[in-house]
Every structure is written in C-alpha cells, then in structure tokens.
PDB file of C-alpha atoms in Angstrom:
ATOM      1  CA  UNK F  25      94.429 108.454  60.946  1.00  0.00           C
ATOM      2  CA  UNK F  26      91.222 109.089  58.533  1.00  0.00           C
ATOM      3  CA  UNK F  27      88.565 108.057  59.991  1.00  0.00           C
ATOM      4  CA  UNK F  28      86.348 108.510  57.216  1.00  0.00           C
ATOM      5  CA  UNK F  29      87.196 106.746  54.650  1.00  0.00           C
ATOM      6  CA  UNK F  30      88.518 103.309  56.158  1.00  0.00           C
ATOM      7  CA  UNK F  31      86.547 100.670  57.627  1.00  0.00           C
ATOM      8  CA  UNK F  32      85.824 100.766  61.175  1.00  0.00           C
ATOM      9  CA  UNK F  33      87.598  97.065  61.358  1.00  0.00           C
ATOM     10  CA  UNK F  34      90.206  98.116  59.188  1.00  0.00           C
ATOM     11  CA  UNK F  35      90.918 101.317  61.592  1.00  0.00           C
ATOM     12  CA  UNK F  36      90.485  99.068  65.072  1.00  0.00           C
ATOM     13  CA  UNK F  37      93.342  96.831  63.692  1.00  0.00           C
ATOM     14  CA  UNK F  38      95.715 100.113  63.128  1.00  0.00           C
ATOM     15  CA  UNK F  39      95.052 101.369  66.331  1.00  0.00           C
ATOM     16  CA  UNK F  40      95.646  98.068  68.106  1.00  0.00           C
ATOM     17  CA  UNK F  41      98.724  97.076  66.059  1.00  0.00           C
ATOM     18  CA  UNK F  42     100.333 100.996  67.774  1.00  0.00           C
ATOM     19  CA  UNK F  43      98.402 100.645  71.267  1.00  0.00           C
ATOM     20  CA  UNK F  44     101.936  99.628  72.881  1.00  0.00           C
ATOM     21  CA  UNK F  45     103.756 101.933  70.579  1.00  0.00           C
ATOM     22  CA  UNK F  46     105.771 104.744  72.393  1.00  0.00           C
ATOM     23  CA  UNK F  47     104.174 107.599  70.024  1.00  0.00           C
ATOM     24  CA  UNK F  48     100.531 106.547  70.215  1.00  0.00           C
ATOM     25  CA  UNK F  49      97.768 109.022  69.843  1.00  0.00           C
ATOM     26  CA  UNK F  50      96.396 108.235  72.662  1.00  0.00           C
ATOM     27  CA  UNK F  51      93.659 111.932  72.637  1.00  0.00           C
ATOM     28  CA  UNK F  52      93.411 110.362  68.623  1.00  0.00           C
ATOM     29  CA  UNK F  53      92.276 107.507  69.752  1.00  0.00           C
ATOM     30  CA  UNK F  54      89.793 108.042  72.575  1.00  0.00           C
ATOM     31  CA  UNK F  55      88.372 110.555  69.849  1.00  0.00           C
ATOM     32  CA  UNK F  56      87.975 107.678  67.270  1.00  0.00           C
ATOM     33  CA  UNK F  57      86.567 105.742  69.968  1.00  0.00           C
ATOM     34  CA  UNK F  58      83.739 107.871  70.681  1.00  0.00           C
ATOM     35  CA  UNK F  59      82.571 109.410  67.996  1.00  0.00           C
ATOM     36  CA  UNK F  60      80.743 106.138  66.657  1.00  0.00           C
ATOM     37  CA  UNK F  61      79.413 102.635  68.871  1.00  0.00           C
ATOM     38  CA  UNK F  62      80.715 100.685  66.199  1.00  0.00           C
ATOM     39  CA  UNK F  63      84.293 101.727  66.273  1.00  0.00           C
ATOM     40  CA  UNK F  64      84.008 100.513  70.295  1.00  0.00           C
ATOM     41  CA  UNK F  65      82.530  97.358  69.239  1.00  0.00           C
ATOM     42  CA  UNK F  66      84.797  96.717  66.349  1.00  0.00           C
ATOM     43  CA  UNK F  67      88.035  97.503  68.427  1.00  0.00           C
ATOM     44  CA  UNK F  68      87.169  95.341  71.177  1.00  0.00           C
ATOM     45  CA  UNK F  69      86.559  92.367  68.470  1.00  0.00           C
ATOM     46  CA  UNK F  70      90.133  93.080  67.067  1.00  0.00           C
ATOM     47  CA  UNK F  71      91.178  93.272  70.866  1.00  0.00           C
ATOM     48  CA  UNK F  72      89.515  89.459  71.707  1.00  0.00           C
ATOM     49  CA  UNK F  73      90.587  88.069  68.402  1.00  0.00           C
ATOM     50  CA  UNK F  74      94.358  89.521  69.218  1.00  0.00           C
ATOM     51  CA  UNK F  75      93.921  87.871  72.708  1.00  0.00           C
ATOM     52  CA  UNK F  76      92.665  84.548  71.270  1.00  0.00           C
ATOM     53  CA  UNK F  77      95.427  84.066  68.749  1.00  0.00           C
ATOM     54  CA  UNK F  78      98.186  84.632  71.208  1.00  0.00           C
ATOM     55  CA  UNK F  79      96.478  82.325  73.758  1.00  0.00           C
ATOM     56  CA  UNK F  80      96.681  79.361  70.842  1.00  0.00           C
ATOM     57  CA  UNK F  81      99.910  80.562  69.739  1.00  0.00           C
ATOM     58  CA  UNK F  82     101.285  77.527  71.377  1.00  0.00           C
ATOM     59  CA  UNK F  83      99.435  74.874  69.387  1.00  0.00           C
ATOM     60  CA  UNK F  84      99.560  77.262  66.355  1.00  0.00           C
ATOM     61  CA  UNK F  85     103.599  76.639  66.552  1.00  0.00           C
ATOM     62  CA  UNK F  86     103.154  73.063  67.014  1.00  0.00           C
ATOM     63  CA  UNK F  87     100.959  72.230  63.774  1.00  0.00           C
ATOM     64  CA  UNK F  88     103.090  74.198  61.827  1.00  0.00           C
ATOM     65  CA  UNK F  89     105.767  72.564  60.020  1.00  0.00           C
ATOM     66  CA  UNK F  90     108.957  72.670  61.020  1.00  0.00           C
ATOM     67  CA  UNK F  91     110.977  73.408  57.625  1.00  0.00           C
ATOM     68  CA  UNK F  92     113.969  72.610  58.311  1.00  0.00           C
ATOM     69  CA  UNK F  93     115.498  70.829  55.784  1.00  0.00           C
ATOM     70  CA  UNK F  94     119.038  71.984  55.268  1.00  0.00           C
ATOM     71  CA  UNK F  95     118.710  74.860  57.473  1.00  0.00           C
ATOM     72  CA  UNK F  96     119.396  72.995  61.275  1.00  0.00           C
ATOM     73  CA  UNK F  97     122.994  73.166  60.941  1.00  0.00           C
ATOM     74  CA  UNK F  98     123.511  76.754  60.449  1.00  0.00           C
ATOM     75  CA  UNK F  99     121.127  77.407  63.495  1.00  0.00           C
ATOM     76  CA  UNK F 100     123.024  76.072  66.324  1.00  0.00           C
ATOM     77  CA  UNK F 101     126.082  78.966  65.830  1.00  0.00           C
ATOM     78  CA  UNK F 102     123.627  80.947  65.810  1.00  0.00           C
ATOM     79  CA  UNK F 103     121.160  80.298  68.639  1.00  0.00           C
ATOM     80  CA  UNK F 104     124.682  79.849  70.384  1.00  0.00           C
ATOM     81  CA  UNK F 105     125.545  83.344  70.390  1.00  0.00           C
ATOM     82  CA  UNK F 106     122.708  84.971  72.470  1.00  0.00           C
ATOM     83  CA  UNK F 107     123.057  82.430  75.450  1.00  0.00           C
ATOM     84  CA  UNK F 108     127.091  83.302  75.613  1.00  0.00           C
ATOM     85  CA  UNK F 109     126.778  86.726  75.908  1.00  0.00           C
ATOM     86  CA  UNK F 110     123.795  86.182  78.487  1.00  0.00           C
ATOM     87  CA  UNK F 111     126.194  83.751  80.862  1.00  0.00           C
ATOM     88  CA  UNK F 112     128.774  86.846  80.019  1.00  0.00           C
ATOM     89  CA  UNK F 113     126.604  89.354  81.256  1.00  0.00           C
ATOM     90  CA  UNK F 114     125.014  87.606  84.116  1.00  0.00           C
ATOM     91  CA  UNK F 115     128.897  87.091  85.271  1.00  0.00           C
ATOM     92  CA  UNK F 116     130.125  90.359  85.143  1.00  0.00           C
ATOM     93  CA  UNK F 117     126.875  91.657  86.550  1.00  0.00           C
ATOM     94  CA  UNK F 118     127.615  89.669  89.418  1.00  0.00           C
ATOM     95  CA  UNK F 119     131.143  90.339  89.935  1.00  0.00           C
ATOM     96  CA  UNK F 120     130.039  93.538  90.066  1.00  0.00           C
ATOM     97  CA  UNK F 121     127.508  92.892  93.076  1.00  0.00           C
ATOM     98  CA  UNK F 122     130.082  90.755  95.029  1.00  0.00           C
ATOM     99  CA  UNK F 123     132.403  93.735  94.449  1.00  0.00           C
ATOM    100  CA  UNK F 124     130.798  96.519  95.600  1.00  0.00           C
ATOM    101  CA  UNK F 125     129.013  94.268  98.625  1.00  0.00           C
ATOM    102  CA  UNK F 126     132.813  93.657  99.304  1.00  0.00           C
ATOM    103  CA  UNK F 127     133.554  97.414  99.110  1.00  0.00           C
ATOM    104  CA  UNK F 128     130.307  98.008 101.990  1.00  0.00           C
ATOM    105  CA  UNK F 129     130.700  95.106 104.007  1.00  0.00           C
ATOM    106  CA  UNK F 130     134.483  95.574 104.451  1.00  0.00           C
ATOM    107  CA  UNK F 131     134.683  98.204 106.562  1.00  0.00           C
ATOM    108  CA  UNK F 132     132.098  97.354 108.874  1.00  0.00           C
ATOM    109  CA  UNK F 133     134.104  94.312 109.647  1.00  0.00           C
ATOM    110  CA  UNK F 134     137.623  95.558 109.673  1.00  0.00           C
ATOM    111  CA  UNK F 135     139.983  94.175 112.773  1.00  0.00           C
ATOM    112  CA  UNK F 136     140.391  96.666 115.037  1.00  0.00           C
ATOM    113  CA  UNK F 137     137.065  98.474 115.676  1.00  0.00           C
ATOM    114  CA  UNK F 138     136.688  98.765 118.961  1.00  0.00           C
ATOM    115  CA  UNK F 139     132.715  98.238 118.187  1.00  0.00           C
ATOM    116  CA  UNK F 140     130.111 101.130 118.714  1.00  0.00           C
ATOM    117  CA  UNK F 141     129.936 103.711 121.031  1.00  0.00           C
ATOM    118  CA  UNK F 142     126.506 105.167 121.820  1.00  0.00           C
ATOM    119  CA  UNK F 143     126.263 108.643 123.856  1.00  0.00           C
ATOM    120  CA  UNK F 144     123.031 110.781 124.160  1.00  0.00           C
ATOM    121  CA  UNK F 145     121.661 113.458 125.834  1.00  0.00           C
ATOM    122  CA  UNK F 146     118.056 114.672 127.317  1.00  0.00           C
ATOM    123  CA  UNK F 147     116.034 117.275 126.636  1.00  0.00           C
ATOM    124  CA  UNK F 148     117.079 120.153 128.634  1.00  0.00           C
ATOM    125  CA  UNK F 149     121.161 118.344 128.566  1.00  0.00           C
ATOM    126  CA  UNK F 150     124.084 118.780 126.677  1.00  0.00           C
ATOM    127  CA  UNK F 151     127.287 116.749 126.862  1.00  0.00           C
ATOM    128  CA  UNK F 152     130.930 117.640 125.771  1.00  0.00           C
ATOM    129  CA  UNK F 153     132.861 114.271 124.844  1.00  0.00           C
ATOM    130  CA  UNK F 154     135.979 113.291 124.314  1.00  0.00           C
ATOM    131  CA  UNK F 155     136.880 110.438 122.317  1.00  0.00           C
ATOM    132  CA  UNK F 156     139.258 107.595 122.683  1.00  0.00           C
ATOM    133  CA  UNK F 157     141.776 108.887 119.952  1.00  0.00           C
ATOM    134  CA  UNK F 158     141.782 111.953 121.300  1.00  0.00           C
ATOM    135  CA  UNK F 159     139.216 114.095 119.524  1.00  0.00           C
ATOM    136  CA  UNK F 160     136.288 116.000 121.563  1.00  0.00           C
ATOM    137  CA  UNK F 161     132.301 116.978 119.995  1.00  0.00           C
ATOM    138  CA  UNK F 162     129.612 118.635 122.154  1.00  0.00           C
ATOM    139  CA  UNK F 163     126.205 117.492 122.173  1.00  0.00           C
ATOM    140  CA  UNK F 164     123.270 119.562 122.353  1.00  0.00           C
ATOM    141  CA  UNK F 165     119.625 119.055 123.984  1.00  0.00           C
ATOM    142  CA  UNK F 166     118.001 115.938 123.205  1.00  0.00           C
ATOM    143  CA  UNK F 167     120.864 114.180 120.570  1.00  0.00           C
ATOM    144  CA  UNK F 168     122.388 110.717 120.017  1.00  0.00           C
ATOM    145  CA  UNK F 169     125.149 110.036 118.527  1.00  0.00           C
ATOM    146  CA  UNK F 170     126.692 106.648 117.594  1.00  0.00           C
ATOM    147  CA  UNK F 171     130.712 106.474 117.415  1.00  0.00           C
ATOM    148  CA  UNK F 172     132.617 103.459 115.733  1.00  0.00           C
ATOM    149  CA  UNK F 173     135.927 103.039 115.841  1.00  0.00           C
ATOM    150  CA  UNK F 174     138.222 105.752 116.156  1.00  0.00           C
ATOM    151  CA  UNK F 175     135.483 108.624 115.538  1.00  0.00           C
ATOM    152  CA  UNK F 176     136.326 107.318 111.495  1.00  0.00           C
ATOM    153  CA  UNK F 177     132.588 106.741 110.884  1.00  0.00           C
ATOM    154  CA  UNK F 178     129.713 108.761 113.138  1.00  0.00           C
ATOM    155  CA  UNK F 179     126.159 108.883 112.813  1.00  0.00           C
ATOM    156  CA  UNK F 180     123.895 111.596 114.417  1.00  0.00           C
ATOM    157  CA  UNK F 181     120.553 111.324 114.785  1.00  0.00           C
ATOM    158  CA  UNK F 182     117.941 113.877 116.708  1.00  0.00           C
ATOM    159  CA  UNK F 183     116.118 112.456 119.504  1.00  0.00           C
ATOM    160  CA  UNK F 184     113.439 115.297 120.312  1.00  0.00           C
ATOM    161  CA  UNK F 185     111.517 116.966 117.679  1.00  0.00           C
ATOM    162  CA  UNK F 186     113.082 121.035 119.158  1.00  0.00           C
ATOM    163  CA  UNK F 187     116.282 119.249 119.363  1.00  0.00           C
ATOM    164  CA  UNK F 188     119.011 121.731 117.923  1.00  0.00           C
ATOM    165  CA  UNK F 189     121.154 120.471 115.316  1.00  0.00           C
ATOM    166  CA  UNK F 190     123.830 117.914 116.838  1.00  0.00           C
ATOM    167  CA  UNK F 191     127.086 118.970 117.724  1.00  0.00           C
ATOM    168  CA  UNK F 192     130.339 118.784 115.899  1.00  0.00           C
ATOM    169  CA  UNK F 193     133.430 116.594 116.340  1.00  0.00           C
ATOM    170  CA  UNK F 194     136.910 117.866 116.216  1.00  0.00           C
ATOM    171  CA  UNK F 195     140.279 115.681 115.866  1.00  0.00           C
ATOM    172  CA  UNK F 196     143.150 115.909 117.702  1.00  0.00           C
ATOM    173  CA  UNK F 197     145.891 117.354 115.714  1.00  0.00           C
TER     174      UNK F 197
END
C-alpha cells in the first residue's frame, strides 16, 4: 500500500477493511503505523467509527425500509433452503455420534464379561498368571495390570517409576 500519496484516513480504512483478512500485511502495517502519529490516530478513529456502526446496526436495520413489494414471495423458497440442509446436517451429525458412542459403549457392556480382574505386583515382586481361558503373562517388579473378560481387552499400567516394562500375555492355543 502507498503510503505517500493517500490520505492517512483514506489508508486507515484499507487497512481496517483487510485486518481480518487471511493475507494481511501484518509487518506492512505495524510499519504504516509507526512511521507517523497521525496514521495511529486516524486508524483508531476508523476503528471506533467501525465499532459504533455495528453496535447501531440493529436500529440502522429497523429504520430502513423494508422494500418488499413484490419480492416476499420468492423469499420464503429461498430462506427455506438453508434451514433444511441445517436440520439435515445436524441429523446425520448426530447419527453419527449415537453411532460411534454405540460402537464404544458396546463392548464394555457385552453379556458375558466376567467384569475386571486386577493383579499387581511390588517393587522387588514379579508374578506369573494364568488366566481363566487358559492363557498365562508374567509380571515384572512394581506392575498392574487390569484383565476384562477373557484376556480380550488388557490394560497395563507401571506402578513404580524403575518399574521394567510389563509383562506379556500369551493365549492358549
């Protein structure tokens, strides 16, 4: 932008109509901003008088006429359109969300889980284990591990901060 040449009020108005803009100058316009008092001054009076008219905007809109003569029946269809697709939307989106809580919540629930089975060991222990269906793991110093069902699901978790990796769990063929 030429500084030069344009009016400082004219040049506060560009930058403020591009200040949300995705490509603004931004090292362009802290320049133009300090090379002269007046462009700080005249930028913050495009800035209030920005702020002012969208505070009135309301009563602006409701002295204006409404000119609509002729023209109200052709709005309707289209005014229509925008709320469909957002009830569309919104109901897929949360088909989606029932689905997929459905998908996470199932199995946690499922009939047959025997509930959760919780063995640890201390710090200086370890702990071979064997399962209900059959399949063993060995558990090293200072470990928890939580079993669900029939070793399906397992969660391991370290207990002691020189706790050694937890150990593994092997089916039963």
């Amino acid at each position: 932008m030429d500084a030069t040449t344009q009016d400082p009020i004219d040049t506060a108005a560009a930058w403020h109509a591009r200040i949300d803009s995705p490509d603004m100058d931004w090292a362009g316009f802290g320049d133009w901003l300090a090379a002269d008092p007046s462009h700080r001054t005249a930028y913050d009076s495009i800035a209030l008088l920005d702020a002012e008219i969208g505070a009135a905007a309301p009563a602006i809109t409701a002295l204006l006429p409404a000119n609509d003569d002729g023209v109200a029946d052709a709005q309707p269809a289209v005014a229509a359109r925008p709320t469909r697709w957002r009830w569309m939307a919104a109901g897929t989106g949360g088909a989606l969300a029932a689905g997929l809580a459905l998908l996470l919540v199932a199995p946690a629930v499922t009939p047959g889980d025997s509930g959760v089975q919780t063995y640890a060991t201390g710090p200086g222990e370890t702990r071979a284990v064997t399962l209900a269906d059959g399949s063993a793991m060995q558990l090293d110093r200072g470990s928890r591990v939580s079993v669900s069902g029939a070793a399906r699901r397992s969660s391991k978790s370290r207990t002691a901060p020189q706790a050694s990796p937890c150990g593994t769990i092997r089916r039963a063929r």
